[in-house]
């Protein structure tokens, strides 16, 4: 089942799609199962999109991932941050702190949804959404697991690196820069400086999976190595798995790359390990 959902955060309506395991479950069926003492509540995943992204994702990666996860028995919420996709707000008005607050609310909202197992909720983020997920996780003590796909580790450096010096200077000089039709504000860029996901992830005493493509030229796989280093420094290496998809680009934009990411994530969620553990030797330089 897939259905449109919305919820309010700071007087803005955020819109998303809720995927539910099973072929023909409507709202009444979900609520009935929650009221049935013999019913088994289902695990859940909340997906966070990245910079200038939406709940659909490039090459529909979030749609395909959510449907595959639902087939495997997970309820999945994919939603648009404010100023993105179908949600209220304008892009120039958002900050990274706003997205962290919205991600936290989305997880809390789904955890209260009828039929959800509150003790089995996973937060997943791609790219800047990975940084948002890492920043959000410490405020969710009931969260079971955290998954980061090609995560941004240093928001200021990584995003301004994508924008380039000229557009970054324009945003600070005029207040707004036009990045491929997206309005990037000075306040958004300033918010990137204030958030440190590499520190936040040290406070997440929960299992963490990170997957990254070795061919990622936008947010290089060294970002994942930095996350691993942060976890090792806090003694959380046994709760951390970092895997690399050989040759894959930033959004895993090939069918075989996608499927590898989906199946490794599902295997890890169900068994605590992915299909193939492949630590990149380049990470050893950070040890």
Coordinates of N, CA and C in Angstrom, one line a residue, residues 39-277:
X39 N -1.9 -8.8 16.7 CA -1.2 -8.3 15.5 C 0.2 -8.0 15.8
X40 N 1.1 -8.2 14.8 CA 2.5 -7.9 14.9 C 2.8 -6.6 14.3
X41 N 3.2 -5.6 15.0 CA 3.6 -4.3 14.5 C 4.8 -4.4 13.6
X42 N 4.9 -3.5 12.6 CA 6.0 -3.6 11.6 C 7.1 -2.7 11.9
X43 N 8.3 -3.0 11.5 CA 9.4 -2.1 11.6 C 9.3 -1.0 10.5
X44 N 10.0 0.1 10.7 CA 9.8 1.3 9.9 C 11.1 2.0 9.5
X45 N 11.1 2.7 8.4 CA 12.3 3.4 7.9 C 11.8 4.8 7.5
X46 N 12.5 5.8 7.9 CA 12.2 7.2 7.4 C 13.4 7.6 6.5
X47 N 13.1 8.1 5.3 CA 14.1 8.5 4.4 C 14.2 10.0 4.2
X48 N 15.4 10.5 4.3 CA 15.7 12.0 4.1 C 16.4 12.2 2.8
X49 N 15.9 13.1 2.0 CA 16.5 13.4 0.7 C 17.6 14.4 0.9
X50 N 18.4 14.7 -0.1 CA 19.6 15.5 0.0 C 19.4 17.0 -0.5
X51 N 20.5 17.6 -0.8 CA 20.5 19.0 -1.2 C 19.8 19.2 -2.5
X52 N 18.8 20.1 -2.5 CA 18.0 20.4 -3.7 C 17.3 19.2 -4.2
X53 N 16.9 18.3 -3.3 CA 16.3 17.0 -3.7 C 14.8 17.0 -3.3
X54 N 14.2 15.8 -3.5 CA 12.8 15.6 -3.1 C 12.7 14.1 -2.7
X55 N 11.5 13.8 -2.2 CA 11.2 12.5 -1.8 C 11.2 11.4 -2.9
X56 N 11.3 11.9 -4.1 CA 11.4 10.9 -5.3 C 12.9 10.6 -5.5
X57 N 13.7 11.6 -5.5 CA 15.1 11.3 -5.7 C 15.5 11.2 -7.2
X58 N 16.8 11.4 -7.5 CA 17.3 11.2 -8.9 C 17.1 9.7 -9.2
X59 N 16.7 9.5 -10.5 CA 16.3 8.2 -11.0 C 15.4 7.4 -10.1
X60 N 14.6 8.2 -9.4 CA 13.5 7.6 -8.5 C 14.1 6.7 -7.4
X61 N 15.3 7.0 -6.9 CA 15.9 6.1 -6.0 C 15.1 5.9 -4.8
X62 N 14.4 6.9 -4.2 CA 13.7 6.8 -3.0 C 12.4 6.0 -3.2
X63 N 11.8 6.2 -4.4 CA 10.6 5.4 -4.7 C 10.9 3.9 -4.8
X64 N 12.0 3.6 -5.6 CA 12.3 2.2 -5.7 C 12.8 1.6 -4.4
X65 N 13.6 2.4 -3.7 CA 14.0 1.8 -2.4 C 12.8 1.6 -1.4
X66 N 11.9 2.5 -1.4 CA 10.8 2.4 -0.5 C 9.9 1.1 -0.9
X67 N 9.7 1.0 -2.1 CA 8.9 -0.2 -2.6 C 9.6 -1.5 -2.3
X68 N 10.9 -1.5 -2.5 CA 11.7 -2.7 -2.2 C 11.7 -3.0 -0.7
X69 N 11.8 -2.0 0.1 CA 11.8 -2.2 1.6 C 10.4 -2.7 2.1
X70 N 9.4 -2.1 1.4 CA 8.0 -2.5 1.8 C 7.8 -4.0 1.5
X71 N 8.3 -4.4 0.3 CA 8.3 -5.9 0.0 C 8.9 -6.7 1.0
X72 N 10.0 -6.2 1.7 CA 10.7 -6.9 2.7 C 10.1 -6.8 4.1
X73 N 8.9 -6.1 4.2 CA 8.2 -6.0 5.5 C 8.3 -4.8 6.2
X74 N 8.9 -3.7 5.6 CA 9.1 -2.4 6.3 C 8.0 -1.4 5.9
X75 N 7.5 -0.6 6.9 CA 6.8 0.6 6.5 C 7.8 1.7 6.2
X76 N 7.6 2.5 5.2 CA 8.6 3.5 4.8 C 7.9 4.8 4.6
X77 N 8.5 5.8 5.2 CA 8.0 7.2 5.0 C 9.1 8.0 4.2
X78 N 8.8 8.4 3.0 CA 9.6 9.4 2.3 C 8.9 10.7 2.2
X79 N 9.5 11.8 2.5 CA 8.8 13.1 2.6 C 9.7 14.2 2.1
X80 N 9.1 15.3 1.7 CA 9.8 16.5 1.3 C 10.1 17.4 2.5
X81 N 11.3 17.9 2.6 CA 11.6 18.9 3.6 C 10.8 20.2 3.2
X82 N 10.6 21.1 4.1 CA 10.0 22.4 3.7 C 10.8 23.1 2.6
X83 N 10.1 23.8 1.7 CA 10.8 24.4 0.6 C 11.3 23.5 -0.5
X84 N 10.9 22.2 -0.4 CA 11.3 21.2 -1.4 C 10.1 20.4 -1.8
X85 N 10.1 19.9 -3.1 CA 9.1 19.1 -3.5 C 7.7 19.7 -3.4
X86 N 6.8 18.9 -2.8 CA 5.4 19.3 -2.6 C 5.1 20.0 -1.3
X87 N 6.1 20.1 -0.4 CA 5.9 20.6 0.9 C 5.8 22.2 0.9
X88 N 5.2 22.7 1.9 CA 5.1 24.2 2.1 C 6.5 24.8 2.2
X89 N 6.5 26.1 2.0 CA 7.7 26.9 2.2 C 8.5 27.1 0.9
X90 N 9.4 28.1 1.0 CA 10.3 28.4 -0.1 C 11.7 28.0 0.2
X91 N 12.4 27.6 -0.8 CA 13.8 27.1 -0.5 C 14.7 28.1 0.1
X92 N 14.5 29.4 -0.3 CA 15.4 30.4 0.3 C 15.2 30.6 1.8
X93 N 14.1 30.1 2.3 CA 13.8 30.3 3.7 C 14.2 29.1 4.6
X94 N 14.8 28.1 4.1 CA 15.2 26.9 4.9 C 16.6 27.0 5.4
X95 N 16.9 26.3 6.5 CA 18.2 26.2 7.1 C 18.4 24.7 7.4
X96 N 19.7 24.3 7.6 CA 19.9 22.9 8.0 C 19.3 22.6 9.3
X97 N 19.2 23.6 10.3 CA 18.5 23.3 11.5 C 17.1 23.0 11.3
X98 N 16.4 23.7 10.3 CA 15.0 23.4 10.0 C 14.9 21.9 9.6
X99 N 15.8 21.5 8.7 CA 15.7 20.1 8.2 C 15.9 19.1 9.3
X100 N 16.8 19.4 10.3 CA 17.0 18.5 11.4 C 15.7 18.4 12.2
X101 N 15.1 19.5 12.5 CA 13.9 19.6 13.3 C 12.8 18.8 12.5
X102 N 12.7 19.0 11.2 CA 11.6 18.3 10.4 C 11.9 16.8 10.4
X103 N 13.1 16.4 10.3 CA 13.4 15.0 10.3 C 13.1 14.3 11.6
X104 N 13.4 15.0 12.7 CA 13.0 14.5 14.0 C 11.5 14.3 14.1
X105 N 10.8 15.3 13.7 CA 9.3 15.3 13.7 C 8.8 14.1 12.9
X106 N 9.4 13.9 11.7 CA 8.9 12.9 10.8 C 9.1 11.5 11.5
X107 N 10.2 11.3 12.1 CA 10.5 10.0 12.8 C 9.5 9.8 13.9
X108 N 9.3 10.9 14.7 CA 8.3 10.8 15.8 C 6.9 10.6 15.3
X109 N 6.5 11.2 14.3 CA 5.2 11.0 13.7 C 5.0 9.6 13.2
X110 N 6.0 9.0 12.5 CA 5.8 7.7 12.0 C 5.8 6.7 13.2
X111 N 6.6 6.9 14.2 CA 6.7 6.0 15.3 C 5.4 5.9 16.1
X112 N 4.6 6.9 16.0 CA 3.2 6.9 16.6 C 2.1 6.4 15.7
X113 N 2.5 6.1 14.5 CA 1.5 5.7 13.5 C 1.0 4.3 13.9
X114 N -0.4 4.0 13.8 CA -0.9 2.7 14.1 C -0.2 1.6 13.3
X115 N 0.2 0.6 14.0 CA 0.8 -0.6 13.4 C 2.3 -0.6 13.3
X116 N 2.9 0.5 13.8 CA 4.4 0.6 13.7 C 5.0 0.1 15.0
X117 N 6.1 -0.6 14.9 CA 6.9 -1.1 16.1 C 7.8 0.1 16.4
X118 N 7.5 0.8 17.5 CA 8.3 2.0 17.9 C 9.7 1.6 18.2
X119 N 10.0 0.4 18.6 CA 11.4 0.0 19.0 C 12.2 -0.4 17.8
X120 N 11.6 -0.4 16.6 CA 12.3 -0.8 15.4 C 12.2 0.2 14.3
X121 N 12.6 1.4 14.6 CA 12.5 2.5 13.6 C 14.0 2.9 13.2
X122 N 14.2 3.0 11.9 CA 15.5 3.3 11.3 C 15.4 4.7 10.6
X123 N 16.4 5.5 10.8 CA 16.5 6.8 10.0 C 17.6 6.6 8.9
X124 N 17.2 7.0 7.7 CA 18.1 6.8 6.6 C 18.2 8.1 5.8
X125 N 19.4 8.5 5.4 CA 19.6 9.7 4.7 C 20.6 9.6 3.6
X126 N 20.4 10.3 2.5 CA 21.3 10.3 1.3 C 21.9 11.7 1.2
X127 N 23.2 11.7 1.0 CA 23.9 13.0 0.7 C 23.8 13.9 1.9
X128 N 23.3 15.2 1.6 CA 23.1 16.1 2.7 C 22.0 15.5 3.7
X129 N 21.1 14.7 3.2 CA 20.1 14.0 4.0 C 20.8 13.1 5.0
X130 N 22.0 12.6 4.6 CA 22.8 11.7 5.5 C 23.3 12.6 6.7
X131 N 23.8 13.8 6.4 CA 24.2 14.7 7.5 C 23.0 15.0 8.4
X132 N 21.9 15.3 7.8 CA 20.7 15.6 8.5 C 20.3 14.4 9.5
X133 N 20.4 13.2 8.9 CA 20.1 12.0 9.7 C 21.0 11.9 10.9
X134 N 22.3 12.1 10.6 CA 23.3 12.0 11.7 C 23.1 13.1 12.8
X135 N 22.7 14.3 12.3 CA 22.5 15.3 13.3 C 21.2 15.1 14.1
X136 N 20.2 14.4 13.5 CA 18.9 14.2 14.1 C 19.0 13.0 15.1
X137 N 19.7 12.0 14.8 CA 19.7 10.7 15.5 C 19.9 10.9 17.1
X138 N 20.8 11.7 17.5 CA 21.0 11.8 19.0 C 19.7 12.3 19.8
X139 N 18.8 12.9 19.1 CA 17.6 13.4 19.8 C 16.5 12.4 19.8
X140 N 16.8 11.2 19.3 CA 15.8 10.1 19.1 C 16.2 8.9 19.9
X141 N 16.1 8.9 21.2 CA 16.6 7.7 22.0 C 16.0 6.4 21.6
X142 N 14.8 6.4 21.1 CA 14.1 5.1 20.7 C 14.6 4.6 19.4
X143 N 15.4 5.4 18.6 CA 15.8 4.9 17.3 C 16.6 3.6 17.4
X144 N 16.3 2.7 16.5 CA 17.0 1.4 16.5 C 18.3 1.5 15.7
X145 N 18.3 2.0 14.5 CA 19.4 2.0 13.6 C 19.5 3.3 12.8
X146 N 20.7 3.5 12.3 CA 21.0 4.7 11.4 C 21.7 4.2 10.2
X147 N 21.2 4.7 9.0 CA 21.8 4.4 7.7 C 22.1 5.6 6.9
X148 N 23.3 5.7 6.4 CA 23.8 6.9 5.7 C 24.3 6.4 4.3
X149 N 23.7 6.9 3.3 CA 24.1 6.7 1.9 C 24.8 7.9 1.4
X150 N 26.1 7.7 1.0 CA 26.9 8.8 0.4 C 26.8 10.0 1.2
X151 N 27.0 10.0 2.5 CA 26.7 11.1 3.4 C 27.7 12.3 3.3
X152 N 27.1 13.5 3.3 CA 27.9 14.7 3.6 C 28.5 14.6 5.0
X153 N 29.8 14.9 5.2 CA 30.4 14.9 6.5 C 30.7 16.3 7.0
X154 N 31.0 17.2 6.1 CA 31.4 18.5 6.4 C 30.5 19.5 5.6
X155 N 29.3 19.8 6.1 CA 28.3 20.5 5.3 C 28.8 21.8 4.6
X156 N 29.5 22.6 5.4 CA 30.0 23.8 4.8 C 30.9 23.6 3.6
X157 N 31.9 22.8 3.8 CA 32.9 22.5 2.8 C 32.3 21.8 1.6
X158 N 31.5 20.8 1.9 CA 31.0 20.0 0.8 C 30.0 20.7 -0.1
X159 N 29.0 21.4 0.6 CA 28.0 22.1 -0.2 C 28.6 23.3 -1.0
X160 N 29.4 24.1 -0.3 CA 30.0 25.2 -1.0 C 31.0 24.7 -2.1
X161 N 31.5 23.5 -1.9 CA 32.4 22.9 -3.0 C 31.5 22.6 -4.2
X162 N 30.3 22.2 -4.0 CA 29.4 22.0 -5.1 C 29.0 23.3 -5.8
X163 N 28.7 24.3 -5.0 CA 28.2 25.6 -5.5 C 29.4 26.3 -6.2
X164 N 30.6 26.2 -5.7 CA 31.7 26.9 -6.3 C 31.8 28.3 -5.6
X165 N 33.0 28.9 -5.7 CA 33.3 30.1 -5.0 C 32.4 31.3 -5.5
X166 N 32.2 31.3 -6.8 CA 31.4 32.5 -7.3 C 30.0 32.5 -6.8
X167 N 29.3 31.4 -6.8 CA 27.9 31.4 -6.3 C 27.9 31.5 -4.8
X168 N 28.9 31.0 -4.1 CA 28.9 31.2 -2.7 C 29.1 32.6 -2.3
X169 N 30.0 33.3 -3.0 CA 30.2 34.7 -2.8 C 28.9 35.5 -3.1
X170 N 28.2 35.1 -4.2 CA 27.0 35.8 -4.6 C 25.9 35.7 -3.5
X171 N 25.8 34.5 -2.9 CA 24.8 34.3 -1.9 C 25.1 35.2 -0.7
X172 N 26.4 35.3 -0.3 CA 26.7 36.1 0.8 C 26.6 37.6 0.5
X173 N 26.9 37.9 -0.8 CA 26.8 39.3 -1.1 C 25.4 39.9 -1.3
X174 N 24.6 39.1 -2.0 CA 23.2 39.6 -2.3 C 22.1 39.0 -1.5
X175 N 22.5 37.9 -0.8 CA 21.5 37.2 0.1 C 20.9 35.9 -0.6
X176 N 21.0 35.9 -1.9 CA 20.5 34.7 -2.7 C 21.4 34.5 -3.9
X177 N 21.6 33.2 -4.1 CA 22.3 32.8 -5.4 C 21.4 31.8 -6.1
X178 N 21.5 31.9 -7.4 CA 20.7 31.0 -8.3 C 21.6 29.8 -8.7
X179 N 21.3 28.6 -8.1 CA 22.0 27.4 -8.4 C 21.1 26.5 -9.2
X180 N 21.2 26.5 -10.5 CA 20.4 25.7 -11.4 C 18.9 25.8 -11.2
X181 N 18.5 27.0 -10.9 CA 17.1 27.3 -10.6 C 16.6 27.1 -9.2
X182 N 17.6 26.8 -8.3 CA 17.3 26.7 -6.9 C 17.8 28.0 -6.2
X183 N 17.0 28.6 -5.3 CA 17.4 29.8 -4.6 C 18.2 29.4 -3.3
X184 N 19.5 29.6 -3.3 CA 20.3 29.3 -2.2 C 20.6 30.5 -1.4
X185 N 20.2 30.5 -0.1 CA 20.3 31.8 0.6 C 21.5 31.8 1.5
X186 N 21.9 33.0 1.9 CA 22.9 33.2 2.8 C 22.7 32.5 4.2
X187 N 21.4 32.6 4.6 CA 21.1 32.0 5.9 C 21.2 30.5 5.8
X188 N 20.9 29.9 4.7 CA 21.1 28.4 4.6 C 22.6 28.1 4.6
X189 N 23.4 28.9 3.9 CA 24.9 28.6 3.9 C 25.5 28.8 5.3
X190 N 25.0 29.9 6.0 CA 25.5 30.1 7.3 C 25.1 29.0 8.3
X191 N 24.0 28.4 8.1 CA 23.6 27.2 8.9 C 24.5 26.0 8.7
X192 N 25.0 25.9 7.5 CA 25.9 24.8 7.3 C 27.2 24.8 8.2
X193 N 27.6 26.0 8.5 CA 28.8 26.2 9.3 C 28.6 25.8 10.7
X194 N 27.3 25.9 11.2 CA 27.0 25.6 12.6 C 26.8 24.2 12.9
X195 N 26.6 23.3 11.9 CA 26.3 21.9 12.2 C 27.4 21.0 11.9
X196 N 27.7 20.1 12.9 CA 28.8 19.2 12.8 C 28.3 17.7 13.0
X197 N 27.9 17.1 11.9 CA 27.4 15.7 12.0 C 28.5 14.7 12.4
X198 N 29.8 15.0 12.2 CA 30.8 14.1 12.6 C 30.9 14.1 14.1
X199 N 30.5 15.1 14.8 CA 30.4 15.1 16.3 C 29.1 14.5 16.7
X200 N 28.1 14.8 16.0 CA 26.8 14.2 16.4 C 26.8 12.7 16.4
X201 N 27.4 12.1 15.4 CA 27.4 10.7 15.2 C 28.1 9.9 16.4
X202 N 29.0 10.7 17.1 CA 29.6 10.1 18.2 C 28.7 9.8 19.4
X203 N 27.5 10.5 19.4 CA 26.6 10.4 20.5 C 25.4 9.4 20.1
X204 N 25.6 8.7 19.0 CA 24.5 7.8 18.6 C 25.0 6.4 18.9
X205 N 24.6 5.9 20.1 CA 25.1 4.5 20.5 C 24.2 3.4 19.9
X206 N 24.0 3.5 18.7 CA 23.2 2.6 17.9 C 24.0 2.1 16.7
X207 N 23.6 0.9 16.1 CA 24.2 0.4 14.9 C 24.1 1.4 13.8
X208 N 25.2 1.6 13.0 CA 25.3 2.5 11.9 C 25.8 1.8 10.7
X209 N 25.2 2.0 9.6 CA 25.6 1.5 8.3 C 25.9 2.7 7.4
X210 N 27.0 2.7 6.7 CA 27.4 3.7 5.7 C 27.7 3.0 4.4
X211 N 27.1 3.4 3.3 CA 27.4 2.9 2.0 C 27.8 4.1 1.1
X212 N 28.8 3.9 0.3 CA 29.3 5.0 -0.5 C 29.9 4.5 -1.8
X213 N 29.8 5.2 -2.9 CA 30.4 4.8 -4.2 C 31.8 5.3 -4.3
X214 N 32.7 4.4 -4.7 CA 34.1 4.8 -4.9 C 34.3 5.8 -6.0
X215 N 33.3 5.9 -6.9 CA 33.4 6.8 -8.0 C 32.7 8.2 -7.8
X216 N 32.3 8.4 -6.6 CA 31.6 9.6 -6.2 C 32.5 10.8 -6.3
X217 N 32.2 11.7 -7.2 CA 33.1 12.9 -7.4 C 32.5 14.2 -6.7
X218 N 31.3 14.1 -6.3 CA 30.6 15.3 -5.6 C 30.9 15.3 -4.1
X219 N 30.6 14.2 -3.5 CA 30.8 14.0 -2.1 C 31.7 12.7 -2.0
X220 N 33.0 12.9 -2.0 CA 33.9 11.7 -2.1 C 33.7 10.7 -1.0
X221 N 34.1 9.5 -1.2 CA 34.0 8.4 -0.2 C 34.8 8.7 1.0
X222 N 35.7 9.7 1.0 CA 36.5 10.0 2.2 C 35.5 10.6 3.3
X223 N 34.4 11.1 2.8 CA 33.4 11.5 3.8 C 33.0 10.4 4.7
X224 N 32.8 9.2 4.1 CA 32.4 8.0 4.9 C 33.5 7.6 5.8
X225 N 34.7 7.7 5.4 CA 35.9 7.4 6.2 C 35.9 8.3 7.4
X226 N 35.6 9.6 7.2 CA 35.6 10.5 8.4 C 34.5 10.1 9.4
X227 N 33.4 9.7 8.9 CA 32.3 9.2 9.9 C 32.9 8.0 10.6
X228 N 33.5 7.1 9.9 CA 34.1 5.9 10.6 C 35.1 6.3 11.6
X229 N 36.0 7.2 11.3 CA 37.0 7.7 12.3 C 36.3 8.3 13.5
X230 N 35.3 9.0 13.3 CA 34.5 9.6 14.5 C 34.0 8.5 15.4
X231 N 33.5 7.5 14.8 CA 32.9 6.4 15.5 C 34.0 5.6 16.3
X232 N 35.1 5.3 15.6 CA 36.2 4.6 16.2 C 36.8 5.4 17.4
X233 N 36.9 6.7 17.2 CA 37.4 7.6 18.3 C 36.6 7.5 19.6
X234 N 35.3 7.1 19.4 CA 34.4 7.1 20.5 C 34.2 5.6 21.0
X235 N 34.9 4.7 20.4 CA 34.8 3.3 20.8 C 33.5 2.6 20.2
X236 N 33.0 3.2 19.1 CA 31.8 2.6 18.5 C 32.0 1.8 17.3
X237 N 33.3 1.4 17.1 CA 33.6 0.7 15.8 C 32.8 -0.6 15.6
X238 N 32.5 -1.3 16.7 CA 31.8 -2.5 16.6 C 30.3 -2.3 16.2
X239 N 29.8 -1.1 16.4 CA 28.5 -0.8 16.0 C 28.4 -0.1 14.6
X240 N 29.6 -0.1 13.9 CA 29.7 0.7 12.7 C 30.1 -0.2 11.5
X241 N 29.4 -0.1 10.4 CA 29.9 -0.8 9.2 C 29.9 0.2 8.1
X242 N 31.1 0.2 7.4 CA 31.2 1.1 6.2 C 31.5 0.2 5.0
X243 N 30.6 0.4 4.0 CA 30.8 -0.4 2.8 C 30.9 0.5 1.6
X244 N 31.6 0.0 0.6 CA 31.9 0.8 -0.6 C 31.4 0.0 -1.9
X245 N 30.7 0.7 -2.8 CA 30.2 0.2 -4.0 C 31.2 0.6 -5.1
X246 N 31.9 -0.4 -5.6 CA 33.0 -0.1 -6.6 C 32.5 0.6 -7.8
X247 N 33.1 1.8 -8.1 CA 32.7 2.6 -9.3 C 31.5 3.4 -9.2
X248 N 30.6 3.2 -8.2 CA 29.4 3.9 -8.1 C 29.5 5.4 -7.9
X249 N 28.6 6.2 -8.5 CA 28.6 7.6 -8.4 C 27.9 8.1 -7.2
X250 N 27.6 9.4 -7.1 CA 27.1 9.9 -5.8 C 25.7 9.4 -5.5
X251 N 24.8 9.2 -6.5 CA 23.5 8.7 -6.2 C 23.2 7.3 -6.7
X252 N 24.3 6.5 -6.9 CA 24.2 5.1 -7.3 C 23.3 5.0 -8.5
X253 N 23.6 5.8 -9.6 CA 22.7 5.9 -10.7 C 23.0 4.9 -11.8
X254 N 23.0 3.6 -11.4 CA 22.9 2.5 -12.3 C 22.1 1.4 -11.6
X255 N 21.4 0.6 -12.4 CA 20.5 -0.3 -11.8 C 21.2 -1.3 -10.9
X256 N 22.4 -1.8 -11.3 CA 23.1 -2.7 -10.4 C 23.6 -2.1 -9.2
X257 N 24.0 -0.8 -9.3 CA 24.4 -0.1 -8.1 C 23.3 0.1 -7.1
X258 N 22.1 0.5 -7.6 CA 20.9 0.6 -6.8 C 20.6 -0.6 -6.1
X259 N 20.5 -1.7 -6.8 CA 20.2 -3.0 -6.2 C 21.2 -3.4 -5.1
X260 N 22.4 -3.2 -5.4 CA 23.4 -3.5 -4.4 C 23.2 -2.7 -3.1
X261 N 22.9 -1.5 -3.2 CA 22.7 -0.6 -2.1 C 21.4 -1.1 -1.3
X262 N 20.4 -1.4 -2.0 CA 19.1 -1.8 -1.4 C 19.3 -3.1 -0.7
X263 N 19.9 -4.1 -1.4 CA 20.1 -5.4 -0.8 C 21.0 -5.4 0.4
X264 N 22.1 -4.7 0.3 CA 23.1 -4.6 1.4 C 22.4 -4.0 2.6
X265 N 21.6 -2.9 2.4 CA 20.9 -2.3 3.5 C 19.9 -3.2 4.1
X266 N 19.1 -3.9 3.3 CA 18.1 -4.8 3.9 C 18.7 -5.9 4.7
X267 N 19.8 -6.5 4.1 CA 20.5 -7.6 4.8 C 21.0 -7.1 6.2
X268 N 21.6 -5.9 6.2 CA 22.1 -5.3 7.5 C 21.0 -5.0 8.4
X269 N 19.8 -4.5 8.0 CA 18.7 -4.2 8.8 C 18.2 -5.5 9.5
X270 N 18.2 -6.6 8.7 CA 17.6 -7.8 9.3 C 18.6 -8.7 10.0
X271 N 19.8 -8.7 9.6 CA 20.8 -9.6 10.2 C 22.0 -8.9 10.9
X272 N 22.1 -7.6 10.8 CA 23.2 -6.9 11.4 C 24.4 -6.9 10.5
X273 N 24.3 -7.4 9.3 CA 25.5 -7.4 8.4 C 25.0 -7.3 7.0
X274 N 25.8 -6.7 6.1 CA 25.4 -6.6 4.7 C 25.9 -7.8 3.9
X275 N 25.5 -7.8 2.6 CA 25.9 -8.9 1.8 C 27.4 -9.1 1.7
X276 N 28.1 -8.0 1.7 CA 29.5 -8.2 1.4 C 30.2 -7.0 2.2
X277 N 31.0 -7.3 3.2 CA 31.7 -6.3 3.9 C 32.9 -5.9 3.2

